[in-house]
Short mmCIF file of C-alpha atoms and ligand atoms in Angstrom, two decimals:
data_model
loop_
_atom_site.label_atom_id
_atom_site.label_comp_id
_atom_site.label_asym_id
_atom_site.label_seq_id
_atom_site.Cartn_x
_atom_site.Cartn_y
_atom_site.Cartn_z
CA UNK I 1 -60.82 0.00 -6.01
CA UNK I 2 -62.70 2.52 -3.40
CA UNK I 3 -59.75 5.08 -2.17
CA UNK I 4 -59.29 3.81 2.04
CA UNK I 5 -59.75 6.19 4.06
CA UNK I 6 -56.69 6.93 6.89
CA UNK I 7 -58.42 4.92 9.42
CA UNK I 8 -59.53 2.21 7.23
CA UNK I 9 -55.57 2.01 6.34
CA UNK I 10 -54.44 1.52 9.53
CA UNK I 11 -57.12 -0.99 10.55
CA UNK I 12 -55.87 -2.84 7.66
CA UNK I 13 -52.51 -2.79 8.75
CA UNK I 14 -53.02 -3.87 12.34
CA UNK I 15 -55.00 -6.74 11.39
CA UNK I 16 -52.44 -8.04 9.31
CA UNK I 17 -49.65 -7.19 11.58
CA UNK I 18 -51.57 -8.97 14.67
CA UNK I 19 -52.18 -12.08 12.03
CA UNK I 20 -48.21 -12.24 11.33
CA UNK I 21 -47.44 -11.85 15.12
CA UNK I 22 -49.50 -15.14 15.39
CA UNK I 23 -49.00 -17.23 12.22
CA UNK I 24 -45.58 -15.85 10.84
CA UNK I 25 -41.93 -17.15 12.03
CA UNK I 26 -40.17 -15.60 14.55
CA UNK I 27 -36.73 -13.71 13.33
CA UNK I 28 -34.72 -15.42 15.82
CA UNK I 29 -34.62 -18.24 15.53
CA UNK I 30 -35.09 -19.05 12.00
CA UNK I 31 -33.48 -15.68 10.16
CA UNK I 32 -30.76 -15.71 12.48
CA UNK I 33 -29.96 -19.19 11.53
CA UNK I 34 -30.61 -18.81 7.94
CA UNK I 35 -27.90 -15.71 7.88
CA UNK I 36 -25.51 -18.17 9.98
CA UNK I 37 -25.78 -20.73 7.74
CA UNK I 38 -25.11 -18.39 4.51
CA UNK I 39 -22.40 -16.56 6.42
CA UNK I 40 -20.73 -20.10 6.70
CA UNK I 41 -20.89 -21.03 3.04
CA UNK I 42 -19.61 -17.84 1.95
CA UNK I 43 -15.99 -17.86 4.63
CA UNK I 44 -15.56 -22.03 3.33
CA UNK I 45 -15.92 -20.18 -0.39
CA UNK I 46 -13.36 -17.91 0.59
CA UNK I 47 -10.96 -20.39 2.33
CA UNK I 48 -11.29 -22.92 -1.03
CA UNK I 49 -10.52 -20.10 -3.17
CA UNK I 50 -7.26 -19.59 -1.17
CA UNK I 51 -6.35 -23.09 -1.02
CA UNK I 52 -6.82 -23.34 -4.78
CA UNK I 53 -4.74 -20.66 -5.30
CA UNK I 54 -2.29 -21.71 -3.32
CA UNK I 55 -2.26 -25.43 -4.97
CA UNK I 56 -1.82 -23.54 -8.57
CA UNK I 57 2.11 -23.07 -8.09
CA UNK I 58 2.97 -25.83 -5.58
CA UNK I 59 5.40 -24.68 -3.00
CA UNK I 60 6.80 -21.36 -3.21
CA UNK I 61 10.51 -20.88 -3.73
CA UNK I 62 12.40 -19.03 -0.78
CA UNK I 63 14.28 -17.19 -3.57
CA UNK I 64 11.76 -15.23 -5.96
CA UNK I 65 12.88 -14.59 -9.84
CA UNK I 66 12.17 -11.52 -11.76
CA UNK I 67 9.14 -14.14 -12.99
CA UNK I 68 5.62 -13.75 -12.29
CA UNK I 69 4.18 -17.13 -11.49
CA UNK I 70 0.68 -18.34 -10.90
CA UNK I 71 -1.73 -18.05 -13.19
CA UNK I 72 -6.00 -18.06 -13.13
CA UNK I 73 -6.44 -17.31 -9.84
CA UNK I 74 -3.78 -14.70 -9.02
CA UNK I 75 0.47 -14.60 -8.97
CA UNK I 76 2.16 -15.99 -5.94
CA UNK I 77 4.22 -13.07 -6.29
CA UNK I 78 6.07 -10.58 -8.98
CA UNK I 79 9.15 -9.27 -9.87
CA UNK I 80 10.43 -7.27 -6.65
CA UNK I 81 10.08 -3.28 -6.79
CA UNK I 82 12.66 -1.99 -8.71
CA UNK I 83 14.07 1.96 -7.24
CA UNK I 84 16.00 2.24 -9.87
CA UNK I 85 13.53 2.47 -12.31
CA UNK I 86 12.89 5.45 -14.82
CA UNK I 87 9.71 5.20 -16.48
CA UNK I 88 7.22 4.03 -13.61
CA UNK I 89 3.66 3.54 -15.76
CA UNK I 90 1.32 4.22 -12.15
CA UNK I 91 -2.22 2.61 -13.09
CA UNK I 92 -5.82 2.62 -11.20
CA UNK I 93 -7.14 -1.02 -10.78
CA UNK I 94 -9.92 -1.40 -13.21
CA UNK I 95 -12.73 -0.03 -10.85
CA UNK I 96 -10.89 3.17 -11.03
CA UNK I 97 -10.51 4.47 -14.49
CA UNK I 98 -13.39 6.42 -14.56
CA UNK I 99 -11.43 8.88 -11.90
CA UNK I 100 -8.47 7.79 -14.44
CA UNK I 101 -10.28 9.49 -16.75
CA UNK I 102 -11.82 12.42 -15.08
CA UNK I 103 -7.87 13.62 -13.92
CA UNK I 104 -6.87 13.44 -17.22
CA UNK I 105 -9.52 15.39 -18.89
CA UNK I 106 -8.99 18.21 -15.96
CA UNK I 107 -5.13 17.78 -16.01
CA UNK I 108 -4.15 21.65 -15.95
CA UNK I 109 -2.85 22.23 -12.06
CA UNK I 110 -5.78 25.06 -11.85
CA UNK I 111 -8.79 22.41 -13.05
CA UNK I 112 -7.35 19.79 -11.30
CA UNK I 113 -9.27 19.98 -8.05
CA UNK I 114 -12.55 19.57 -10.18
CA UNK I 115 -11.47 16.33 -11.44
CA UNK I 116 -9.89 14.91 -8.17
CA UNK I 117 -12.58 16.87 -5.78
CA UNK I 118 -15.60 18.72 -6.64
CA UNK I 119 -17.22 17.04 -9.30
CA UNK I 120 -16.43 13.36 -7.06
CA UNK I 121 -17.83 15.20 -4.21
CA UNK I 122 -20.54 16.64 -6.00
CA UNK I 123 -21.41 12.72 -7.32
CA UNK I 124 -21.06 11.22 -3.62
CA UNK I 125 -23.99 14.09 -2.15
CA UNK I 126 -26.13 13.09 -4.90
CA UNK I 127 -26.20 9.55 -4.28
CA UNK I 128 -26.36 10.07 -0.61
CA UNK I 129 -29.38 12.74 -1.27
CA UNK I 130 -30.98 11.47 -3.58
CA UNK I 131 -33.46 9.79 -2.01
CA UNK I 132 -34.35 12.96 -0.23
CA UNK I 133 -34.45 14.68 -3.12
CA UNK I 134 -36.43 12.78 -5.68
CA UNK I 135 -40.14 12.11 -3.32
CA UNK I 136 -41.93 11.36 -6.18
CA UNK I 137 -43.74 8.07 -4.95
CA UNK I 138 -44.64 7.10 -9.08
CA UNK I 139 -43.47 3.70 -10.01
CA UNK I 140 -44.42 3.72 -13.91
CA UNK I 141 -41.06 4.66 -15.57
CA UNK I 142 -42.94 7.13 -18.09
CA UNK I 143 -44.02 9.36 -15.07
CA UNK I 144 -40.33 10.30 -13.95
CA UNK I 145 -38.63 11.31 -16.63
CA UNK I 146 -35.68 12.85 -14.89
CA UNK I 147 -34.84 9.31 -12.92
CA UNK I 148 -35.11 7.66 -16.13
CA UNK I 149 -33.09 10.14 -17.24
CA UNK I 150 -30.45 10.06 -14.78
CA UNK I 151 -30.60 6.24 -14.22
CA UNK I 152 -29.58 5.57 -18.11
CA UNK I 153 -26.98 8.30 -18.50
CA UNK I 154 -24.68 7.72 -15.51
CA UNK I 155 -23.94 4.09 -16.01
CA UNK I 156 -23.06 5.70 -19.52
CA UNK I 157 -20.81 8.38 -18.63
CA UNK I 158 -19.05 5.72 -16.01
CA UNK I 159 -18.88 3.06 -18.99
CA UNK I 160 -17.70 5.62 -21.23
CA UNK I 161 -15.07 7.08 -18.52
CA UNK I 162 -13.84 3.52 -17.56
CA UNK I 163 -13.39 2.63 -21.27
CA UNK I 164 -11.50 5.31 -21.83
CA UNK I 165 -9.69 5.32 -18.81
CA UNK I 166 -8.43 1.86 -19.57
CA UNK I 167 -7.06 3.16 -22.80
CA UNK I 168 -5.16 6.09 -21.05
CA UNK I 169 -1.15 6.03 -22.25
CA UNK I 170 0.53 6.40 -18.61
CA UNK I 171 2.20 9.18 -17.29
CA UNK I 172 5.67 6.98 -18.57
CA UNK I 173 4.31 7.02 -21.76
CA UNK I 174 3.59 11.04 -22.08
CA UNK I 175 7.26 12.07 -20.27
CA UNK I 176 9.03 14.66 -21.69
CA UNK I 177 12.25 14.22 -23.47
CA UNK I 178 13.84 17.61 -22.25
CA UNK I 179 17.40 17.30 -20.83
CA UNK I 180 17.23 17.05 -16.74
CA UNK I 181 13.62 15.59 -17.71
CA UNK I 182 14.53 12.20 -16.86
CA UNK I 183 16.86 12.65 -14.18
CA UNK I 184 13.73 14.77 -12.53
CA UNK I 185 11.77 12.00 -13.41
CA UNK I 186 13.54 8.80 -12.29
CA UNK I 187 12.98 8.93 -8.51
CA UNK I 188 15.17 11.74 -7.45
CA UNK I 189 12.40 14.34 -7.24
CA UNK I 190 9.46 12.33 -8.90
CA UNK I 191 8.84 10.97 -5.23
CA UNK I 192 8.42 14.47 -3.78
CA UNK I 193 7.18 16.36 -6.54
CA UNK I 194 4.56 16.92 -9.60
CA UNK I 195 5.64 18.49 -12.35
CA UNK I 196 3.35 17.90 -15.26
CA UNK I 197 6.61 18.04 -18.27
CA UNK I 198 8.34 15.24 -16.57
CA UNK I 199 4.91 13.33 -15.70
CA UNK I 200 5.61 13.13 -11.99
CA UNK I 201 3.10 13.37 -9.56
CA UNK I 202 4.93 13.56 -5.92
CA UNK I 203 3.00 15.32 -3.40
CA UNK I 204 5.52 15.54 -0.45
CA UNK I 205 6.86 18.79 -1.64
CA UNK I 206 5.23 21.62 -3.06
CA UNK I 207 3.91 20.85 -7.03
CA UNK I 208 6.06 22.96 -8.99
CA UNK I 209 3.72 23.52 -11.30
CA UNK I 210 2.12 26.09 -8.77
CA UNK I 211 5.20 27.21 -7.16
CA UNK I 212 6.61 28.04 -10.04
CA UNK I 213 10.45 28.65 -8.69
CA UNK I 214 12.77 30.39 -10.88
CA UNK I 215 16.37 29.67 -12.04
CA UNK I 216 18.11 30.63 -8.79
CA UNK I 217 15.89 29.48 -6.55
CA UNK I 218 15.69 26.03 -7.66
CA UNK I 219 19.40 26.01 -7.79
CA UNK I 220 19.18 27.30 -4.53
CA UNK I 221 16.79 24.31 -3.33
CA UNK I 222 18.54 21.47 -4.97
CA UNK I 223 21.93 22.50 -3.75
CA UNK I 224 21.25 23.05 -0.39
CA UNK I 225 18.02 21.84 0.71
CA UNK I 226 15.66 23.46 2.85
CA UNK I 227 13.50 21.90 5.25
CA UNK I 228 11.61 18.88 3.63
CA UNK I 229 13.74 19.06 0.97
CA UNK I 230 16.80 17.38 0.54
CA UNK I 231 20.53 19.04 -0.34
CA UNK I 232 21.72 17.24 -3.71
CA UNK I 233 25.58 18.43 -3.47
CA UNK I 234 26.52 15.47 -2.89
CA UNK I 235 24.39 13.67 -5.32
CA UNK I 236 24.89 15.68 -8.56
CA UNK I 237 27.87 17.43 -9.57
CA UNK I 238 27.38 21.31 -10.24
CA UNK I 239 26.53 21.20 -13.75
CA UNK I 240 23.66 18.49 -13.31
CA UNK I 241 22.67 20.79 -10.38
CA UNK I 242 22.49 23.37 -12.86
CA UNK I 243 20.63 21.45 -15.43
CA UNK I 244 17.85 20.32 -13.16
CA UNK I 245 17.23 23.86 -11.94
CA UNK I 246 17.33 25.12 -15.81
CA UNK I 247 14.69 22.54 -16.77
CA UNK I 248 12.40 23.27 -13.61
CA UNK I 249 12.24 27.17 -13.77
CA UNK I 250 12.03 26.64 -17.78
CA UNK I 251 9.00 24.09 -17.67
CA UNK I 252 7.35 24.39 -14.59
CA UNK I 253 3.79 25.33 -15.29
CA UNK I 254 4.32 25.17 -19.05
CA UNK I 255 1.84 24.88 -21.31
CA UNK I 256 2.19 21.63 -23.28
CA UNK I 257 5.85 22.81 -25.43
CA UNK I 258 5.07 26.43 -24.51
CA UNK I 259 7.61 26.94 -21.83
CA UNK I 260 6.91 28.26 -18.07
CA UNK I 261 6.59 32.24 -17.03
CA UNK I 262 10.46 31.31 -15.68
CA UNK I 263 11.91 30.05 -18.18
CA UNK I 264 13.44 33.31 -19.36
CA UNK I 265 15.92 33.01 -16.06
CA UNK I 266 17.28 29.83 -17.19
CA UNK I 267 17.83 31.09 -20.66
CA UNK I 268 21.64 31.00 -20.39
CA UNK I 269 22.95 28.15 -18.09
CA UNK I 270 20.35 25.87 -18.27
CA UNK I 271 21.17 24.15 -21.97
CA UNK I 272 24.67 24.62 -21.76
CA UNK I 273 25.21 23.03 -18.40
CA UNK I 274 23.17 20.13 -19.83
CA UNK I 275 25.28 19.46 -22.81
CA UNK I 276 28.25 19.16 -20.44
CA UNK I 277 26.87 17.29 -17.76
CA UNK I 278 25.91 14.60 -20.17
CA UNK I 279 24.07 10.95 -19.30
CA UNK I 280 20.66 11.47 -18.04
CA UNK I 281 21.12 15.61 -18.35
CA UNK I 282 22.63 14.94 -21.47
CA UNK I 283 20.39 16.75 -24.60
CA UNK I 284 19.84 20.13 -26.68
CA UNK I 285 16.76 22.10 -25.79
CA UNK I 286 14.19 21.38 -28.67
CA UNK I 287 12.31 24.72 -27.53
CA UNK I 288 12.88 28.60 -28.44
CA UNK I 289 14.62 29.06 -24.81
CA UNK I 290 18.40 28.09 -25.65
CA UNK I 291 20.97 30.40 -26.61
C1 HEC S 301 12.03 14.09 0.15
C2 HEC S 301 11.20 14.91 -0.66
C3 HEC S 301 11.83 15.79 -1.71
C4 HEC S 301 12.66 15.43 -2.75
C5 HEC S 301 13.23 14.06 -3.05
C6 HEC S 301 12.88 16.60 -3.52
N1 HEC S 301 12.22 17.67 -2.97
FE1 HEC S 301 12.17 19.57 -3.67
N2 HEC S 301 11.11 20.16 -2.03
C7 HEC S 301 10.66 19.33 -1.04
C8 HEC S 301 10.01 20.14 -0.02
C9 HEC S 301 9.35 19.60 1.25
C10 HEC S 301 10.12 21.48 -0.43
C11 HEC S 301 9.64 22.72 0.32
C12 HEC S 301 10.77 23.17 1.21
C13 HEC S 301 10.45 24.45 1.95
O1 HEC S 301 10.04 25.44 1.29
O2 HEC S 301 10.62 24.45 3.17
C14 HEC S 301 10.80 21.46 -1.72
C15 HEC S 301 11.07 22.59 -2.49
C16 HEC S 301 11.60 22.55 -3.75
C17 HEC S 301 11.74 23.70 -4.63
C18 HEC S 301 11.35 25.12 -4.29
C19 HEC S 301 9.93 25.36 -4.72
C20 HEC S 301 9.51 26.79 -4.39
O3 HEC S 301 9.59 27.63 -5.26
O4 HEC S 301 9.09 26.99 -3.24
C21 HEC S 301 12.30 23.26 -5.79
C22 HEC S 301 12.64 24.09 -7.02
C23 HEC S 301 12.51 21.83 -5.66
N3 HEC S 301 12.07 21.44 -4.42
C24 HEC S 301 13.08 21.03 -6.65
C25 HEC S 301 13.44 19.71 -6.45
C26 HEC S 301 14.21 18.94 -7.39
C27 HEC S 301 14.69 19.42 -8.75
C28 HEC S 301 14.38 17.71 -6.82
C29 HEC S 301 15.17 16.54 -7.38
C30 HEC S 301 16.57 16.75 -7.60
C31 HEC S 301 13.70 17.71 -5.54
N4 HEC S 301 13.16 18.95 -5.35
C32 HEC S 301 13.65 16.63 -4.68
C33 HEC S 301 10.78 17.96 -1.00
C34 HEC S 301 11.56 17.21 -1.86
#
């Protein structure tokens, strides 16, 4: 086929354009009424889809059991929240586990902004500007190797991450069995705090992972409070006091069973106190920082 010139082109095009001005259907209005009608079918899809779920369980008792119920198409309800319990599993829907994934590969409180920020961010631009980037106007697949490239290995990498993700033991599943651990963990500071030995990731208060407070100053904290942070004298008695500031200052920003820069300040009380205060703080250090 002869190459058109520019003129030839646009001849070409007006033709055609005047011919479908003429001849072709007007948007509105056939299109309109084509969306309309597939608008309709898809809101009477979504209402029988509701009313089948609904006729699954029948009526709905006022009182609701510790039972799921429902089935196919989705639970009426489930068991209520529960604040008194310990070892919360959090989990991403499924659509998720790829960032699942990603936070638990950069998990250390200094990489953790690449997992939850740059390399996300990084992702979004690209697919925002990538159709800036990449011109190339080539349809055969052999003449862009990098798009080929690109298109095969990130549904990969997102398979892989979501498969992967799914598999993920929870945060429940990884907490640490230190004395105070579980106290810190069951809901008392877990809310506020992250602390990756006791698996809690709280973001009301600072993450002590990066604060990093030492022996007195978390006893200091807990006992009295300070501004977001509530006074636990009335909560705990001394020695549990004692115990939870021992196990932050020892295994705040630990590495894995390598204890904290402050644990050394928590040397003496912190074991001890836990022995006596017993229950939840009960426990004998397992690491090299007892007495
Ligand atoms: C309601 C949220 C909340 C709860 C619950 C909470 N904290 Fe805090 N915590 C805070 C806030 C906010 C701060 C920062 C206060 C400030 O510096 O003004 C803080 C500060 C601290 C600090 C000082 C960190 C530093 O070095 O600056 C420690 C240690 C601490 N909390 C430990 C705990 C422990 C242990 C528990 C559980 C017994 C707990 N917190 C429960 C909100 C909370």
């Amino acid at each position: 086929m002869p190459r058109l010139t520019a003129r030839e082109r646009r001849e070409g095009y007006q033709r055609e354009y005047s011919f479908q001005k003429r001849h072709g259907k007007p948007f509105f209005p056939n299109a309109v009424f084509h969306d309309t009608i597939v608008s309709l079918i898809v809101v009477a899809l979504i209402m029988g889809m509701a009313i089948l779920w609904h006729a699954q369980f029948g009526a709905i008792p006022a009182e609701a059991t510790a039972e799921r119920i429902g089935g196919l198409l989705g639970p009426a309800y489930e068991a209520k929240a529960d604040p008194g319990v310990l070892g919360y599993d959090p989990r991403p829907d499924w659509y998720f586990f790829f960032l699942f994934e990603l936070l638990r590969i950069f998990k250390t409180p200094e990489l953790l902004i690449v997992g939850s920020i740059i390399i996300p961010t990084i992702w979004m631009v690209l697919l925002i500007g990538w159709p800036f980037i990449d011109r190339n106007p080539d349809r055969r697949l052999s003449r862009r190797p990098i798009a080929l490239a690109l298109g095969v290995t990130v549904p990969i990498v997102l398979l892989t991450l979501t498969f992967y993700g799914s598999k993920a033991p929870g945060a429940a599943g990884q907490a640490s069995t230190e004395p105070g651990a579980a106290a810190f963990a069951g809901g008392a500071c877990s809310t506020c705090h992250t602390l990756a030995n006791a698996g809690t990731a709280g973001n009301v208060g600072p993450v002590l992972d990066s604060a990093n407070p030492d022996y007195a100053t978390a006893l200091n904290f807990i006992t009295n409070g300070k501004g977001g942070m509530p006074s636990f004298k009335a909560t705990y008695t001394a020695d549990e006091i004692s115990c939870l500031a021992g196990y932050v200052a020892t295994w705040a920003a630990a590495k894995g069973t390598t204890p904290g820069p402050q644990a050394a300040s928590a040397k003496a009380t912190y074991p001890a106190s836990c022995t006596k205060a017993g229950g939840l703080f009960a426990g004998t250090a397992t690491n090299a920082v007892g007495p």
